[in-house]
XYZ file of C-alpha atoms in Angstrom:
193
model
C 129.189 114.157 94.407
C 126.542 113.097 96.930
C 123.961 114.021 94.225
C 125.204 111.467 91.887
C 125.793 108.594 94.293
C 122.175 109.009 95.232
C 121.113 109.010 91.842
C 122.639 105.832 90.888
C 122.059 104.458 93.893
C 118.044 104.770 93.471
C 118.347 104.044 89.902
C 119.818 100.459 91.021
C 116.727 100.258 93.567
C 114.358 100.933 91.065
C 115.806 98.727 88.524
C 115.872 96.075 90.877
C 112.615 96.459 92.244
C 111.534 96.469 88.187
C 113.030 93.625 87.714
C 112.345 91.554 90.922
C 108.370 92.910 90.192
C 107.965 91.409 86.403
C 109.600 88.204 87.474
C 106.754 87.477 90.358
C 103.869 88.349 88.548
C 104.996 85.699 86.181
C 103.352 83.234 89.367
C 101.617 85.416 90.739
C 98.535 88.363 89.805
C 99.970 91.863 89.059
C 97.236 93.191 91.531
C 98.632 91.047 94.227
C 102.561 91.999 94.110
C 101.284 95.559 94.063
C 99.218 95.248 96.863
C 101.791 93.582 98.853
C 104.808 95.601 97.424
C 103.133 99.417 97.994
C 101.280 98.291 100.976
C 104.804 97.259 102.901
C 106.045 100.470 101.371
C 102.604 102.406 102.902
C 103.397 100.790 106.233
C 106.802 101.896 106.370
C 105.942 105.644 105.293
C 103.588 105.890 107.923
C 105.914 105.093 110.632
C 108.291 107.637 109.208
C 105.716 110.055 109.231
C 104.726 109.698 113.146
C 108.528 109.193 114.108
C 109.339 112.661 112.489
C 106.040 114.286 113.398
C 105.336 115.567 109.764
C 103.307 118.607 109.727
C 100.107 117.368 107.842
C 99.607 118.288 104.210
C 96.986 120.664 102.553
C 94.604 119.188 100.342
C 95.807 119.562 96.871
C 99.159 117.823 97.817
C 97.428 114.868 99.344
C 95.326 114.887 96.112
C 98.498 114.983 93.828
C 99.986 112.386 95.841
C 96.782 110.372 95.266
C 97.018 110.978 91.815
C 100.617 110.110 91.498
C 99.187 106.617 93.533
C 96.907 105.698 90.780
C 99.249 107.083 88.020
C 101.884 104.707 89.552
C 99.184 101.424 89.889
C 98.732 101.935 86.122
C 102.565 102.365 85.563
C 103.954 99.469 87.589
C 100.727 97.185 86.436
C 101.481 97.632 82.754
C 104.866 97.152 83.419
C 104.760 94.076 85.611
C 102.266 92.690 83.299
C 104.284 93.531 79.943
C 107.365 91.947 81.492
C 105.734 88.825 82.763
C 104.042 88.080 79.059
C 105.889 90.149 76.853
C 109.396 90.818 75.870
C 111.371 91.990 79.263
C 114.204 93.598 77.130
C 111.651 95.171 75.399
C 108.876 95.922 77.877
C 111.611 97.563 80.146
C 113.082 100.214 77.871
C 110.097 101.594 76.486
C 108.342 102.056 79.674
C 111.224 104.213 80.630
C 110.053 106.907 77.510
C 107.485 108.300 80.345
C 110.506 110.527 81.297
C 108.875 112.231 78.284
C 105.838 113.240 79.739
C 107.426 115.497 82.725
C 109.758 117.115 80.132
C 107.197 118.499 78.166
C 104.876 119.176 80.957
C 108.128 121.464 82.265
C 108.916 122.987 78.674
C 104.547 123.995 78.491
C 105.378 125.366 82.238
C 108.190 127.683 80.192
C 111.283 125.777 81.614
C 114.388 125.987 79.212
C 116.337 123.344 79.093
C 119.825 123.989 78.269
C 121.589 122.717 75.325
C 123.475 119.576 77.121
C 119.969 118.836 78.704
C 118.318 118.582 75.562
C 121.553 116.396 73.994
C 120.703 114.060 77.223
C 116.923 113.948 76.385
C 117.970 112.912 72.807
C 120.291 110.486 73.531
C 118.297 108.898 76.138
C 115.398 108.582 73.787
C 118.020 106.862 71.104
C 119.004 104.726 73.348
C 115.485 103.467 74.387
C 114.748 102.587 70.662
C 117.857 101.019 69.911
C 117.555 98.727 73.110
C 113.839 98.068 72.178
C 114.742 96.803 68.598
C 114.628 93.193 68.211
C 116.120 91.205 65.327
C 113.603 88.510 65.972
C 110.494 90.949 66.272
C 108.430 88.379 63.501
C 108.740 85.486 65.456
C 108.026 87.232 68.893
C 104.805 88.210 67.064
C 102.187 88.797 69.198
C 104.134 88.345 72.596
C 106.268 90.980 71.373
C 103.001 93.090 70.383
C 101.232 92.902 74.061
C 104.263 93.464 75.735
C 104.742 96.940 73.848
C 101.289 97.826 74.529
C 101.690 97.454 77.854
C 105.197 99.319 77.670
C 103.756 102.452 76.622
C 100.793 102.080 78.871
C 103.345 102.419 81.688
C 105.258 104.937 80.208
C 102.012 107.433 80.385
C 101.580 105.763 83.766
C 104.905 106.728 85.022
C 105.017 109.950 83.211
C 101.977 111.060 84.592
C 103.028 109.984 88.317
C 106.460 111.811 87.889
C 104.171 115.012 87.192
C 101.857 114.741 89.733
C 104.457 113.661 92.739
C 106.385 116.272 92.111
C 103.404 118.573 92.731
C 102.375 116.725 95.698
C 106.157 117.085 97.289
C 105.295 120.565 97.724
C 103.386 119.690 101.246
C 106.072 117.367 101.792
C 108.232 114.730 100.672
C 107.263 111.923 103.076
C 103.821 112.844 102.964
C 103.420 112.920 99.328
C 104.780 109.307 99.186
C 102.632 108.097 102.078
C 99.773 109.594 99.404
C 101.024 107.688 96.555
C 101.439 104.504 98.018
C 97.956 104.642 99.623
C 96.844 105.869 96.313
C 98.373 102.152 94.844
C 96.795 100.281 97.549
C 93.456 101.557 97.220
C 93.607 100.914 93.512
C 94.839 97.140 93.511
C 92.430 96.715 96.594
C 89.592 97.969 94.367
C 90.304 96.138 91.632
C 90.820 92.879 93.110
C 87.673 93.444 95.073
């Protein structure tokens, strides 16, 4: 029961932050929003790592964390820009299809989902397709097309993020998350410069 409550709280927090990020990028550059939000998170995570006196992870975990950061920058950048210039109700569910990447990665590594898990994946994908359909697609034209392309870019970034952060977390969850945030900050800072 605790796991379900934590999962719902995480989904609410993630969805809320994505919505706020998408709205914020209508008035500010995506890079600035990423730099501010991820930089603030990195400072909090660095304080948590220091306070808990976490042992430093190996190089491989740090590199996977940094890769997760670069992937998150692509995922969040595509999502925020897509919601800023595209159709938010289409961009958001399409970007969520990035969850297919870790499922495919797990299958490639020999993991086999149960029948119930397979049904859940199929229903989730069907739900994304249904939510993404628009009756006024012809009227939306270019705005819809740009949003969909950014949403697909976002989905790829998020998918790579999920795989990379899982591999990075073997060296410690806080360190992996800190490396990921620093990766986003580095990517956004480089683009900003």
